[in-house]
CSV table of C-alpha atoms in Angstrom, one decimal:
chain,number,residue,atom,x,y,z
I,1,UNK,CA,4.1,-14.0,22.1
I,2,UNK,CA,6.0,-11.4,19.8
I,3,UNK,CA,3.6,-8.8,18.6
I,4,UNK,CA,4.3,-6.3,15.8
I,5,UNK,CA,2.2,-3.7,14.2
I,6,UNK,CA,2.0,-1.6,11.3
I,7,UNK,CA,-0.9,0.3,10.1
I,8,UNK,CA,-2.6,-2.1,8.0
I,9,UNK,CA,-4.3,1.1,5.8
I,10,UNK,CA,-2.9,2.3,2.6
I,11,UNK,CA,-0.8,5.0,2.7
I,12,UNK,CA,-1.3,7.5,-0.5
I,13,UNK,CA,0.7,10.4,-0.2
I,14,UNK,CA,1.7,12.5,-3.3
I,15,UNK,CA,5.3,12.9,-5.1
I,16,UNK,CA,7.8,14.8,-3.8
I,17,UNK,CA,6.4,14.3,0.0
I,18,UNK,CA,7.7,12.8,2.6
I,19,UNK,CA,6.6,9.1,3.8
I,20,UNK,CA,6.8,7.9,7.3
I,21,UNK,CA,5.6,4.3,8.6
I,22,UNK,CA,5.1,3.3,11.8
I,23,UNK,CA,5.9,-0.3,13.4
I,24,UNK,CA,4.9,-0.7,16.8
I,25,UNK,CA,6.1,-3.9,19.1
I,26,UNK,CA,5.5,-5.5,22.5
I,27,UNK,CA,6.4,-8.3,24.5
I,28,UNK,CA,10.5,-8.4,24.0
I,29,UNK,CA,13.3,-6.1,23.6
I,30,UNK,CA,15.1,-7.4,20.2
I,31,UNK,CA,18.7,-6.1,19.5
I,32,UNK,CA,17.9,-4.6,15.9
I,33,UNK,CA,14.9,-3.9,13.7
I,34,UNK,CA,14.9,-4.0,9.7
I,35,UNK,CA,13.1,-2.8,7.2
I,36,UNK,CA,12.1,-4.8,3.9
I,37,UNK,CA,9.9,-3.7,0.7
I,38,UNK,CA,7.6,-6.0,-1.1
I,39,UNK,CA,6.0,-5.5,-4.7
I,40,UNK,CA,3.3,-7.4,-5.5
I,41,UNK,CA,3.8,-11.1,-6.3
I,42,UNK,CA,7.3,-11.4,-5.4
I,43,UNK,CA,9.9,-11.6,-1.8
I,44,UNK,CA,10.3,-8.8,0.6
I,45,UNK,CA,13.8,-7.2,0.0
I,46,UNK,CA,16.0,-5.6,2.4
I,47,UNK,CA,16.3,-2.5,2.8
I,48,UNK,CA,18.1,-1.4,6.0
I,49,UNK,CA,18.8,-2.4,9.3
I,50,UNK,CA,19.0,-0.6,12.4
I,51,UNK,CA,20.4,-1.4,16.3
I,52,UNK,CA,19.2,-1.0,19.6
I,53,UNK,CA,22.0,1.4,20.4
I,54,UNK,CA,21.0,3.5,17.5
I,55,UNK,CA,18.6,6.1,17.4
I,56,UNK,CA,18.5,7.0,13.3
I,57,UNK,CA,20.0,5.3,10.1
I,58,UNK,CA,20.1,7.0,7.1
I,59,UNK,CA,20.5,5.3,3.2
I,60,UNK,CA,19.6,7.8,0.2
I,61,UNK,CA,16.5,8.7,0.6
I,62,UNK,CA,15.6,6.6,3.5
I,63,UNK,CA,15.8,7.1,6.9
I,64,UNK,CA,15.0,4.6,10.5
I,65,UNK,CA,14.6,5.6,13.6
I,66,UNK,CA,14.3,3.2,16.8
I,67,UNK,CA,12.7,4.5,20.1
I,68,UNK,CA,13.7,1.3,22.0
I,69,UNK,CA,11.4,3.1,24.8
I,70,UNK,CA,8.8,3.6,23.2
I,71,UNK,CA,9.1,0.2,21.5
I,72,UNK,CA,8.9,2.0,18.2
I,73,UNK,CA,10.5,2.3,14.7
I,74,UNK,CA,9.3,5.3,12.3
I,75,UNK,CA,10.6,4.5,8.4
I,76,UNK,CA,10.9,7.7,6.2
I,77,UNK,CA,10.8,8.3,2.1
I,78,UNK,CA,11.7,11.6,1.9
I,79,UNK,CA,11.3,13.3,-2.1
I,80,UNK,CA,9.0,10.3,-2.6
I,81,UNK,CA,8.2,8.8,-6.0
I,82,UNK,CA,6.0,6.9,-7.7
I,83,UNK,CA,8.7,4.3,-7.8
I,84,UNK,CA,8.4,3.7,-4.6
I,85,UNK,CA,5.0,2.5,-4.1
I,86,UNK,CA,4.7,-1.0,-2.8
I,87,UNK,CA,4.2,-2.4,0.8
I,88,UNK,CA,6.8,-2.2,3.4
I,89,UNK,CA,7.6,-4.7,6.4
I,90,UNK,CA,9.4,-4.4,9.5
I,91,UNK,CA,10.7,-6.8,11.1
I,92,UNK,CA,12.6,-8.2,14.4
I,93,UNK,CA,14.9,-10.5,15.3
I,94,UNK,CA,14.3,-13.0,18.0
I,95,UNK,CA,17.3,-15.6,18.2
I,96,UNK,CA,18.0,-15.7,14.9
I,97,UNK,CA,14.3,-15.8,13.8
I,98,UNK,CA,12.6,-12.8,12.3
I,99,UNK,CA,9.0,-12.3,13.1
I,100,UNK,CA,7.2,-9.6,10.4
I,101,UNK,CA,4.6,-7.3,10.7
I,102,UNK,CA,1.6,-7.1,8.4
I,103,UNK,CA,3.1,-4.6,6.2
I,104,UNK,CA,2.0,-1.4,5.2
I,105,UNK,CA,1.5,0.0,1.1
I,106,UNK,CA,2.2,2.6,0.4
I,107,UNK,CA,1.0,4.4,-3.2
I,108,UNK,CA,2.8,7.6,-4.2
I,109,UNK,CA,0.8,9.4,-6.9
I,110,UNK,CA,2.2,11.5,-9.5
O,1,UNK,CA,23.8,-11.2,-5.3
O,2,UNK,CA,22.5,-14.1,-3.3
O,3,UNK,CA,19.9,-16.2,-5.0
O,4,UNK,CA,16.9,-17.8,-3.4
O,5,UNK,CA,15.7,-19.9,-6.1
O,6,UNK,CA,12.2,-21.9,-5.4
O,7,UNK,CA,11.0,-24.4,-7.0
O,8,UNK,CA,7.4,-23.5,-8.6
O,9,UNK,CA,5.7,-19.7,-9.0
O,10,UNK,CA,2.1,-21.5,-8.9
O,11,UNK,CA,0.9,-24.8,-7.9
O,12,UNK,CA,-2.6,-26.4,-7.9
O,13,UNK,CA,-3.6,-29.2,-5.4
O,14,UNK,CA,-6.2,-31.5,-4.2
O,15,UNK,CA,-7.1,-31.5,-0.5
O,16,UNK,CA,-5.6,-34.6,1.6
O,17,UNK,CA,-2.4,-34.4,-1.6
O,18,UNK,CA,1.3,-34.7,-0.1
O,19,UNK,CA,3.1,-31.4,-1.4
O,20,UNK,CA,6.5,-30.7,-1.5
O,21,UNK,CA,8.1,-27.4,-2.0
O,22,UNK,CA,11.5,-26.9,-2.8
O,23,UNK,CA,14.2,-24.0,-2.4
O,24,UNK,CA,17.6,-23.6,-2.7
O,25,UNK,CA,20.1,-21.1,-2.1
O,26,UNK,CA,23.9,-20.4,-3.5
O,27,UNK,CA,25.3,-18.5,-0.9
O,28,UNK,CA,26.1,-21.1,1.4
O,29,UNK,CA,24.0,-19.6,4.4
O,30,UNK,CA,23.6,-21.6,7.6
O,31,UNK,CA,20.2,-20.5,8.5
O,32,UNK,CA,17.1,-20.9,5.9
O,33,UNK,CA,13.2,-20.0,6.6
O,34,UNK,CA,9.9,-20.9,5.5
O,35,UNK,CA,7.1,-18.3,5.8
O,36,UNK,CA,3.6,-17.9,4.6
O,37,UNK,CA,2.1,-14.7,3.6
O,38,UNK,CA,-1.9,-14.4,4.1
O,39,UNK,CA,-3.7,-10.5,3.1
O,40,UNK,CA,-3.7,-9.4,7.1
O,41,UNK,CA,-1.9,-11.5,8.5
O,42,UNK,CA,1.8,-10.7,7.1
O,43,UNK,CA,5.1,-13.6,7.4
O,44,UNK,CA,4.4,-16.3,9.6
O,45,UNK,CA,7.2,-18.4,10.5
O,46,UNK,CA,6.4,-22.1,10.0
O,47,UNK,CA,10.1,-23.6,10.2
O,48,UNK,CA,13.3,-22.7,10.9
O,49,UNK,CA,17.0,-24.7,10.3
O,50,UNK,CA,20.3,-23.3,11.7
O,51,UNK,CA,22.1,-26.4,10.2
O,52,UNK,CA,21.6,-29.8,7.8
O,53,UNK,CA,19.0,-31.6,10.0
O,54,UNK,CA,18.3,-29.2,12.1
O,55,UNK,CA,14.8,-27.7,12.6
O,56,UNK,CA,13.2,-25.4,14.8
O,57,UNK,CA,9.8,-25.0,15.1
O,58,UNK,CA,8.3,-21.6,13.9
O,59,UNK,CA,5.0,-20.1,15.0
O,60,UNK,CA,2.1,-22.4,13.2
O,61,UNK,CA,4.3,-25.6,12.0
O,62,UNK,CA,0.9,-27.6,12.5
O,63,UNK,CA,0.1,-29.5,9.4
O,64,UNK,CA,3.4,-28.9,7.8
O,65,UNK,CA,7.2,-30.9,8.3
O,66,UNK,CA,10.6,-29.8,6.7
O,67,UNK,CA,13.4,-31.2,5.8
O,68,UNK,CA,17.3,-30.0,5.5
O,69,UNK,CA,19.3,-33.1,4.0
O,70,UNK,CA,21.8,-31.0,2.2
O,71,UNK,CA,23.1,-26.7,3.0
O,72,UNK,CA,21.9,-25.3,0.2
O,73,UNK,CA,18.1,-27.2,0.2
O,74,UNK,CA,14.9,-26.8,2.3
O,75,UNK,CA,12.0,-28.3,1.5
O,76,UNK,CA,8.3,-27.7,3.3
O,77,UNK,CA,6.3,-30.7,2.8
O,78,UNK,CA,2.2,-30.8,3.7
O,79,UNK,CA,1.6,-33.9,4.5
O,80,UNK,CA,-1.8,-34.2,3.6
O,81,UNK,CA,-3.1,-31.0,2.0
O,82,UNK,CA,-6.0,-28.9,3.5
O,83,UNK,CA,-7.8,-26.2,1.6
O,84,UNK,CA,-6.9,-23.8,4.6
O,85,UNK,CA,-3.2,-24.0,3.8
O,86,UNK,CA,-3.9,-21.9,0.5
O,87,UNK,CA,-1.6,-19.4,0.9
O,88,UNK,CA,1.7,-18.2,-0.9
O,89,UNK,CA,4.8,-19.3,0.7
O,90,UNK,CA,8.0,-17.9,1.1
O,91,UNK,CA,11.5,-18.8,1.4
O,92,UNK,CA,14.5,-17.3,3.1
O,93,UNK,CA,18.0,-17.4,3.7
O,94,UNK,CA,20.7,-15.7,6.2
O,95,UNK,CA,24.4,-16.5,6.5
O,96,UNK,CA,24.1,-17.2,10.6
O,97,UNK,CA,26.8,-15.8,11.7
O,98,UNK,CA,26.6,-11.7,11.0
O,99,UNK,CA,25.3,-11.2,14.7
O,100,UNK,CA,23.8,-7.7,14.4
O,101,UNK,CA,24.2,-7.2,10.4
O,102,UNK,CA,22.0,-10.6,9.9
O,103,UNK,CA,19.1,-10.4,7.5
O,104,UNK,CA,17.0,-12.3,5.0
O,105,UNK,CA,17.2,-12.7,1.2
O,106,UNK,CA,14.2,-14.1,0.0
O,107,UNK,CA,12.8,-16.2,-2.8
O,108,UNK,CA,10.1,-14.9,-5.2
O,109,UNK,CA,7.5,-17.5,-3.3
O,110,UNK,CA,5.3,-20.4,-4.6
O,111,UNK,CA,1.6,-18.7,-4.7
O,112,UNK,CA,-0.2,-22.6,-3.4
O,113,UNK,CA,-3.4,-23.2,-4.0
O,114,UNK,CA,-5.3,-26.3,-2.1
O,115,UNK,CA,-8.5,-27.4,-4.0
């Protein structure tokens, strides 16, 4: 079966630095990865979405990358703020059905 | 902006209760999802439906049915409640037919609790 993992520790980093996330995935070769955030108590929301065929997206602050060898996607917060502290999903698509990883928060301190 | 709406934030139940939770969305999207979200274990797919009265099985749809009677509705029902199906549960959408650009939209969840 699908397997996908993110590092289930917090990630506390301090303002202005940079973020990066890690999701990891084995067993099938899916056509594009995406990203979601989730604050507490309510959905994940989409944040961006990235192909096979691509090695880096970029949106704002954010940027993806997808190492479809290494079955790997790294997700960077670059000038990171407090704002953006919550947990972050990735998240592949399998026929129309999107299998999630475990998430990972992360906390950006002032 | 699409809306996922669902029915109930919270909910309290007795074990062996039927429960029913509704969602609706307003963007006329084929596909909709139910998830549940334990600390750990992330979004597990229970049920999937790629059109009105169509299901697909999702990853643990043990203990759990769905039905699809209308586009825009997609109820989870427990038949008979079990105090292991505490979790909060999650509702999504996807239009079905953006290929490579689909994603989810995503209700706010019903946060279940089975006494």
């Amino acid at each position: 079966s699908q397997k996908i993992e993110q590092n289930s520790e917090a990630l506390n980093i301090q303002e202005g630095k940079t973020a990066t996330l890690t999701c990891n995935y084995t067993n099938y070769s899916p056509a594009y990865l995406q990203w979601y955030r989730q604050d507490p108590g309510r959905g994940p929301v989409f944040l961006l979405l990235i192909r096979e065929n691509e090695k880096e997206k970029r949106k704002e602050r954010l940027k993806v990358t997808f190492d479809t060898t290494l079955k790997q996607s790294l997700f960077h917060i670059t000038a990171s703020q407090p704002a953006d502290s919550a947990t972050y999903l990735c998240a592949l698509d399998n026929f129309n059905k999107f299998y999630f990883g475990s998430g990972t928060k992360l906390n950006v301190k002032p | 902006d699409v809306k996922v709406t669902q029915s109930s934030r919270y909910l309290v139940k007795r074990t062996g209760e039927k429960v029913f939770l509704e969602c609706v969305q307003d963007m006329d999207h084929e596909n909709m999802f139910w998830y549940r979200q334990d600390p750990g274990l992330g979004l597990r797919l229970i049920y999937f439906s790629y059109d009105v009265k169509m299901k697909e099985k999702g990853d643990i749809p043990e203990g759990y049915s769905v039905s699809r009677e209308k586009k825009e509705r997609f109820s989870l029902i427990l038949e008979s409640a079990s105090t292991n199906q505490t979790s909060m549960y999650l509702c999504a959408s996807s239009r079905g037919s953006d290929g490579a650009n689909e994603k989810l939209f995503f209700g706010s969840g019903t946060q279940l609790s089975v006494l």
